[in-house]
XYZ file of C-alpha atoms in Angstrom:
439
model
C -0.135 -0.123 0.239
C 2.819 2.141 0.884
C 4.305 1.687 -2.281
C 1.161 1.987 -4.416
C 0.450 5.681 -2.454
C 4.527 6.730 -3.273
C 3.760 5.655 -7.337
C 0.009 7.785 -7.047
C 1.713 11.088 -5.100
C 4.331 10.819 -8.179
C 1.814 10.966 -10.506
C -0.571 13.354 -9.065
C 3.066 15.639 -9.030
C 4.047 14.990 -12.583
C -0.328 15.334 -13.899
C -0.091 18.500 -12.534
C 3.334 19.320 -14.083
C 1.884 18.839 -17.208
C -1.137 21.354 -16.867
C 0.733 23.927 -15.151
C 2.961 23.683 -18.475
C 0.023 23.511 -20.564
C -1.556 26.292 -19.308
C 1.472 28.546 -19.425
C 2.196 28.036 -22.751
C -1.305 28.678 -23.983
C -0.597 32.150 -23.068
C 2.816 32.248 -25.326
C 2.401 33.597 -29.425
C 4.980 32.961 -31.510
C 3.878 35.266 -34.028
C 3.731 37.951 -31.873
C 5.935 36.788 -28.584
C 6.116 40.381 -27.453
C 2.141 41.530 -27.350
C 0.505 42.652 -24.685
C -1.377 45.742 -23.337
C 0.396 47.927 -20.921
C -1.644 49.839 -18.415
C 0.422 53.165 -18.068
C -1.024 55.544 -14.845
C 0.556 58.891 -14.413
C -0.112 60.814 -11.551
C 0.347 64.406 -12.784
C -0.500 66.510 -9.791
C -1.575 66.254 -5.822
C -4.977 67.262 -4.606
C -5.525 68.165 -0.671
C -6.941 64.344 -0.210
C -5.279 62.888 -2.947
C -4.181 63.510 -7.051
C -5.210 63.671 -10.725
C -4.141 61.083 -13.239
C -4.061 59.915 -16.151
C -4.268 56.082 -17.375
C -3.365 55.442 -20.808
C -3.954 51.525 -22.353
C -1.198 50.887 -25.345
C -2.311 47.892 -26.830
C 1.171 46.490 -28.273
C -0.267 43.137 -29.722
C 0.709 42.876 -33.711
C -3.268 41.761 -34.707
C -5.429 41.312 -31.715
C -7.478 44.374 -31.321
C -10.175 45.502 -29.107
C -13.801 45.251 -31.047
C -17.128 46.481 -29.790
C -18.575 46.969 -27.243
C -14.957 47.563 -25.857
C -12.745 46.708 -22.964
C -13.481 46.851 -19.631
C -10.686 47.673 -16.763
C -10.976 46.831 -13.309
C -8.807 46.691 -10.142
C -9.011 46.720 -6.321
C -7.964 50.041 -4.007
C -4.793 49.457 -1.975
C -6.742 51.821 1.041
C -10.001 53.722 1.189
C -9.979 55.597 -2.405
C -12.700 57.076 -3.917
C -13.174 58.770 -7.058
C -14.056 61.590 -6.978
C -14.415 62.522 -10.878
C -13.602 60.999 -13.958
C -12.995 62.618 -17.588
C -13.335 60.249 -20.926
C -14.397 57.338 -18.854
C -16.500 56.151 -15.872
C -17.480 53.900 -13.306
C -20.801 51.366 -14.406
C -21.310 51.368 -10.475
C -21.496 54.515 -8.071
C -21.086 52.274 -5.089
C -22.168 53.401 -0.825
C -21.344 56.729 -1.080
C -23.817 57.508 2.314
C -21.372 58.826 3.780
C -20.531 62.222 2.009
C -23.532 64.986 2.531
C -22.516 67.360 -0.404
C -19.856 66.760 -2.298
C -20.684 62.980 -3.389
C -17.780 61.424 -5.155
C -18.641 59.452 -8.845
C -17.667 56.238 -7.309
C -17.142 54.934 -3.711
C -16.299 50.832 -4.652
C -13.319 49.012 -3.144
C -13.404 47.347 -6.634
C -14.349 49.869 -9.110
C -15.245 48.579 -12.914
C -14.040 51.127 -15.666
C -16.083 51.215 -19.160
C -14.778 54.194 -22.228
C -16.737 56.567 -23.086
C -19.219 56.463 -26.694
C -18.550 58.006 -29.196
C -20.388 61.517 -29.609
C -19.677 62.446 -25.692
C -19.324 66.194 -25.452
C -15.783 67.916 -25.603
C -15.422 69.063 -22.165
C -15.843 65.004 -21.242
C -12.945 64.144 -23.281
C -9.135 63.831 -23.324
C -6.996 62.854 -25.866
C -7.572 59.229 -26.903
C -10.771 58.832 -24.991
C -14.365 58.218 -25.991
C -14.105 55.338 -29.073
C -16.604 53.439 -27.232
C -13.431 51.050 -25.603
C -12.310 49.879 -29.270
C -8.636 49.747 -29.392
C -6.694 48.646 -33.036
C -3.864 46.354 -32.737
C -0.731 47.794 -33.249
C 0.202 46.381 -36.657
C -3.454 47.903 -38.183
C -2.683 51.180 -36.637
C -0.675 52.248 -34.132
C -2.019 55.623 -33.650
C -5.405 54.306 -32.623
C -4.035 51.413 -30.512
C -4.314 53.772 -27.491
C -7.026 54.652 -25.017
C -7.022 57.138 -21.761
C -8.514 58.564 -19.452
C -8.550 61.024 -16.803
C -9.286 59.913 -12.738
C -9.456 62.368 -9.591
C -8.436 60.129 -6.355
C -9.539 61.071 -3.323
C -8.800 59.676 0.661
C -5.637 58.553 -0.917
C -1.867 59.754 0.010
C -0.673 62.787 -1.436
C 3.088 62.195 -2.028
C 5.142 59.561 -3.566
C 5.817 57.997 -0.280
C 1.890 57.617 1.344
C 0.528 57.036 -2.253
C -0.245 53.391 -2.696
C -0.670 51.731 -5.967
C -3.971 49.416 -6.727
C -4.069 45.884 -6.942
C -5.374 42.948 -8.628
C -6.322 44.551 -12.189
C -8.378 42.517 -14.797
C -9.259 43.760 -18.520
C -11.926 42.188 -20.483
C -12.335 42.716 -23.906
C -15.337 42.493 -23.551
C -15.093 38.937 -22.498
C -11.973 36.848 -20.580
C -8.745 35.682 -21.881
C -6.358 38.613 -20.115
C -4.549 37.796 -17.290
C -2.920 41.272 -15.430
C 0.208 41.307 -13.279
C 0.880 43.293 -10.687
C 1.363 47.324 -10.617
C 4.991 48.275 -10.942
C 6.869 51.267 -10.097
C 8.763 53.017 -12.896
C 10.422 55.862 -13.709
C 7.885 59.039 -14.223
C 6.832 59.646 -17.337
C 8.187 63.042 -19.435
C 6.128 65.232 -21.426
C 7.272 66.879 -24.357
C 5.453 70.419 -25.084
C 3.700 71.196 -27.960
C 6.262 74.066 -29.039
C 8.978 71.062 -28.448
C 10.928 73.504 -26.437
C 10.323 72.233 -23.045
C 9.819 68.799 -20.793
C 7.829 68.067 -17.842
C 7.117 64.704 -16.300
C 4.498 63.209 -13.913
C 4.806 62.681 -10.245
C 4.678 59.289 -10.145
C 4.092 56.436 -13.020
C 2.904 52.875 -12.861
C 2.757 49.912 -15.315
C 0.193 46.921 -15.448
C 1.033 44.308 -18.091
C -1.896 42.330 -19.160
C -1.220 39.706 -21.290
C -3.871 36.966 -23.576
C -4.384 33.819 -23.395
C -6.646 32.008 -26.118
C -7.435 29.177 -23.898
C -8.734 31.270 -20.962
C -10.969 33.433 -23.925
C -12.878 30.544 -24.704
C -13.217 26.599 -24.407
C -13.270 25.776 -28.206
C -11.626 27.553 -31.059
C -13.410 30.447 -33.285
C -12.199 29.853 -36.542
C -11.297 26.992 -38.581
C -9.377 26.928 -42.223
C -10.489 24.978 -45.399
C -8.341 24.147 -48.542
C -8.794 23.608 -52.440
C -6.802 23.861 -55.180
C -6.797 24.015 -59.009
C -4.921 20.992 -59.797
C -7.087 18.525 -57.879
C -11.022 18.522 -57.322
C -10.523 17.018 -53.329
C -12.241 19.929 -51.219
C -10.587 20.052 -47.993
C -13.056 20.986 -45.430
C -12.690 22.590 -41.793
C -12.108 19.534 -39.559
C -15.199 17.824 -38.442
C -16.588 19.443 -34.433
C -13.126 21.952 -34.749
C -15.239 24.418 -32.902
C -17.085 22.008 -31.009
C -20.133 19.963 -31.477
C -23.818 21.888 -30.624
C -27.081 20.568 -31.033
C -29.738 22.384 -32.896
C -33.014 23.109 -30.863
C -34.951 25.291 -33.646
C -32.715 28.205 -32.451
C -32.831 28.439 -29.426
C -29.310 27.148 -28.906
C -26.011 26.545 -30.063
C -27.124 26.772 -34.020
C -30.089 27.061 -36.559
C -30.136 25.884 -39.906
C -30.326 28.308 -43.195
C -33.754 27.074 -43.808
C -35.252 27.445 -40.643
C -39.027 28.468 -41.833
C -38.628 30.593 -38.835
C -34.973 31.763 -39.119
C -36.697 35.906 -39.127
C -38.227 35.741 -35.954
C -35.258 33.958 -34.429
C -32.633 36.608 -35.619
C -35.463 39.266 -34.276
C -36.304 38.178 -31.019
C -35.469 39.574 -27.900
C -34.900 36.827 -25.588
C -30.943 37.205 -25.662
C -28.099 39.234 -25.516
C -27.149 39.939 -29.102
C -23.520 38.978 -28.005
C -24.735 35.463 -27.524
C -23.308 33.494 -30.327
C -26.173 32.397 -32.610
C -24.730 30.089 -35.433
C -25.740 28.376 -38.583
C -25.416 24.833 -38.328
C -22.795 23.791 -39.479
C -20.343 20.175 -39.891
C -17.410 22.072 -37.904
C -19.579 24.709 -35.396
C -16.897 27.767 -35.868
C -18.351 31.490 -35.669
C -15.937 32.054 -38.977
C -14.069 29.977 -41.621
C -11.291 31.059 -43.673
C -10.965 29.337 -47.038
C -7.329 29.402 -49.231
C -7.622 28.233 -52.729
C -4.352 27.728 -55.151
C -6.490 29.521 -58.300
C -3.507 30.165 -60.940
C -0.519 28.881 -62.135
C 1.474 31.247 -64.521
C 5.005 30.829 -65.612
C 6.732 33.340 -63.535
C 3.616 33.509 -60.652
C 0.671 32.103 -58.842
C -2.223 32.920 -57.419
C -4.654 32.518 -54.156
C -7.918 33.311 -53.551
C -9.049 33.815 -49.576
C -12.431 33.772 -48.500
C -13.306 34.966 -45.183
C -17.303 33.618 -44.372
C -19.202 34.895 -40.822
C -21.601 32.149 -40.088
C -22.563 34.440 -36.692
C -25.728 35.817 -37.346
C -25.608 38.134 -34.433
C -21.958 39.440 -34.956
C -20.651 42.209 -37.264
C -16.850 42.153 -37.242
C -15.259 45.101 -37.336
C -12.066 45.857 -37.519
C -11.322 42.561 -38.373
C -8.259 41.058 -39.554
C -6.366 37.583 -40.343
C -2.949 36.808 -40.793
C -1.652 33.949 -42.592
C 2.198 32.484 -42.690
C 3.098 31.050 -45.689
C 7.336 30.698 -47.046
C 5.733 32.712 -50.428
C 4.839 36.248 -48.414
C 8.414 37.835 -48.901
C 7.064 37.480 -53.085
C 3.657 38.723 -52.314
C 3.005 41.409 -55.831
C -0.223 42.398 -55.436
C -3.381 41.985 -53.539
C -7.321 43.111 -54.278
C -9.527 44.829 -51.962
C -7.806 43.448 -48.625
C -5.162 45.805 -47.112
C -1.780 44.134 -46.341
C 1.315 44.827 -44.397
C 3.737 42.559 -43.613
C 4.709 41.075 -39.919
C 8.055 39.390 -41.269
C 9.111 37.792 -44.575
C 6.693 35.185 -43.757
C 3.782 35.998 -42.526
C 1.096 38.676 -43.479
C -1.482 40.847 -41.898
C -4.585 41.772 -44.057
C -7.787 43.084 -43.702
C -10.991 43.767 -46.068
C -10.450 47.627 -47.060
C -13.680 48.643 -45.117
C -12.731 47.120 -42.137
C -16.556 44.659 -41.632
C -17.514 41.237 -41.708
C -21.108 41.634 -42.089
C -23.229 38.923 -39.825
C -23.883 35.350 -41.269
C -26.063 35.488 -44.504
C -25.884 36.489 -47.762
C -23.380 39.548 -47.426
C -21.398 37.294 -44.433
C -18.192 36.915 -46.591
C -15.356 38.906 -47.729
C -12.626 37.608 -50.518
C -9.770 38.472 -51.803
C -7.161 37.798 -54.083
C -3.282 37.617 -53.771
C -0.474 37.230 -56.743
C 3.246 36.071 -55.647
C 6.340 35.551 -57.859
C 7.534 32.467 -57.694
C 11.105 32.011 -55.949
C 12.120 29.185 -58.235
C 14.717 28.197 -55.118
C 11.750 27.031 -53.375
C 8.189 27.030 -55.305
C 6.429 23.694 -55.879
C 3.093 22.465 -55.570
C 4.153 19.113 -54.212
C 3.220 17.663 -50.530
C 0.755 21.063 -49.679
C 3.765 24.149 -50.158
C 1.025 26.216 -51.599
C -1.048 25.951 -48.231
C -0.510 28.389 -45.543
C 1.173 26.956 -42.490
C -0.930 28.800 -40.100
C -3.699 30.914 -39.913
C -5.544 33.680 -37.333
C -8.539 35.709 -36.995
C -8.571 38.326 -34.773
C -5.952 36.883 -33.390
C -6.749 33.679 -32.496
C -5.387 30.953 -33.790
C -7.527 28.876 -36.324
C -8.029 25.052 -36.747
C -6.070 23.949 -39.976
C -7.077 20.534 -41.647
C -4.620 17.535 -40.907
C -1.550 18.017 -43.005
C -2.225 14.479 -44.847
C -5.687 15.713 -45.804
C -4.283 18.454 -47.991
C -4.832 18.686 -52.292
C -1.947 16.754 -53.800
C -0.621 16.802 -57.402
C -2.164 14.092 -59.088
C 0.967 12.209 -60.001
C 2.623 12.899 -56.330
C -1.191 11.619 -54.662
C -0.321 8.364 -57.388
C 3.187 7.781 -55.921
C 1.656 8.428 -52.695
C -0.872 5.619 -52.999
C 2.003 3.040 -54.883
C 4.791 4.039 -52.182
C 2.081 2.976 -49.441
C 0.480 -0.456 -51.552
C 4.298 -1.510 -52.055
C 4.902 -2.711 -47.979
C 1.780 -4.442 -48.242
C 2.309 -6.523 -51.234
C 5.378 -7.402 -50.380
C 4.077 -8.845 -47.071
C 1.258 -10.298 -49.039
C 3.719 -11.810 -51.656
C 5.952 -13.434 -48.844
C 3.246 -15.025 -47.427
C 1.770 -16.765 -50.103
C 5.515 -17.985 -51.043
C 5.541 -19.284 -47.525
C 2.652 -21.140 -47.796
C 3.214 -22.490 -51.083
C 6.446 -24.515 -49.314
C 4.862 -25.431 -46.398
């Protein structure tokens, strides 16, 4: 029994270590290893009972943005601080401010939750980089709009660098889970250059918070998949079955609804569920988004690919969406049609539709583009699935790829493969027959 208990204990420790390793590696993105959202908290001035600070969020992720309904930022005060006022943002709840008789604070909660103000906010309630409904672009898409900021006046707090206590337990939602924020770290005060560039000022105090994203924490199932086809093979490789989970069709009340459902319009207009709750068209893969990569044409010095992005979610319009594809020929991309393109590395490209909108599932729920590549004769081939992408991301999420052995192969390569597979079987069969004949 003691030996069994020792073995069980060691196995348990090994399983815990393996699970911890799995969870931590999910947050690492090899295509964007340094991607994060950095929250910078600059104390700009002192007040009789606290300070005024500007809080700025920088999205340093190359291709993961925050779309509507936007970000939600939370923290826990270290002492008994209150928020007297805010500019460019607001808390979702005021909390219990009953002990204040005349001048009532904006928020008295120990753990406030802050959201961005909407576009169209009066100018006297705005500061720079605020009021975008919480939408933040990715750094590669547009670094000028990859920033969000608000001003906050804090009371019942310290009034010097030595008495101020930094908040703790920061949380960031976008709007759902996925981000994990580290502790606030006091850094060198931020310096600011005046508009005439003749004078530099600096914050009284600055601390930073770094938040990283994990697709595993954001959702249990993937959110996109990839299908493949080519001009040289009639086979269409669909997304893997149940790539994003298998769901039941319960007349559109949960999971998915058939596109030929007789009451589709009434189901979509129903107010029984939040518009943020996914309602997917029933498919074998059950993914909200599918990317189809079709090797279309072969020229003497070029080859052409058609990419189609299809939305299967009846309740989601993807705004400011982007797609990242990894392929060794992106260093020779010659032309791209109807998509904007930016190279991340010589082998990776970020693409987005020119109007930044992928409409909800339906007749308009897809966008298409064609890519023209120049051949590098030292590496170019249609054999063994070389023409297909190694990896595809949609809005920063890694899409499920078909298994490599299912890729469309050249007809002659396919026949060679069949022969190479059958040859050992035929050899074994012949050997058995020979042995039986000599028994």
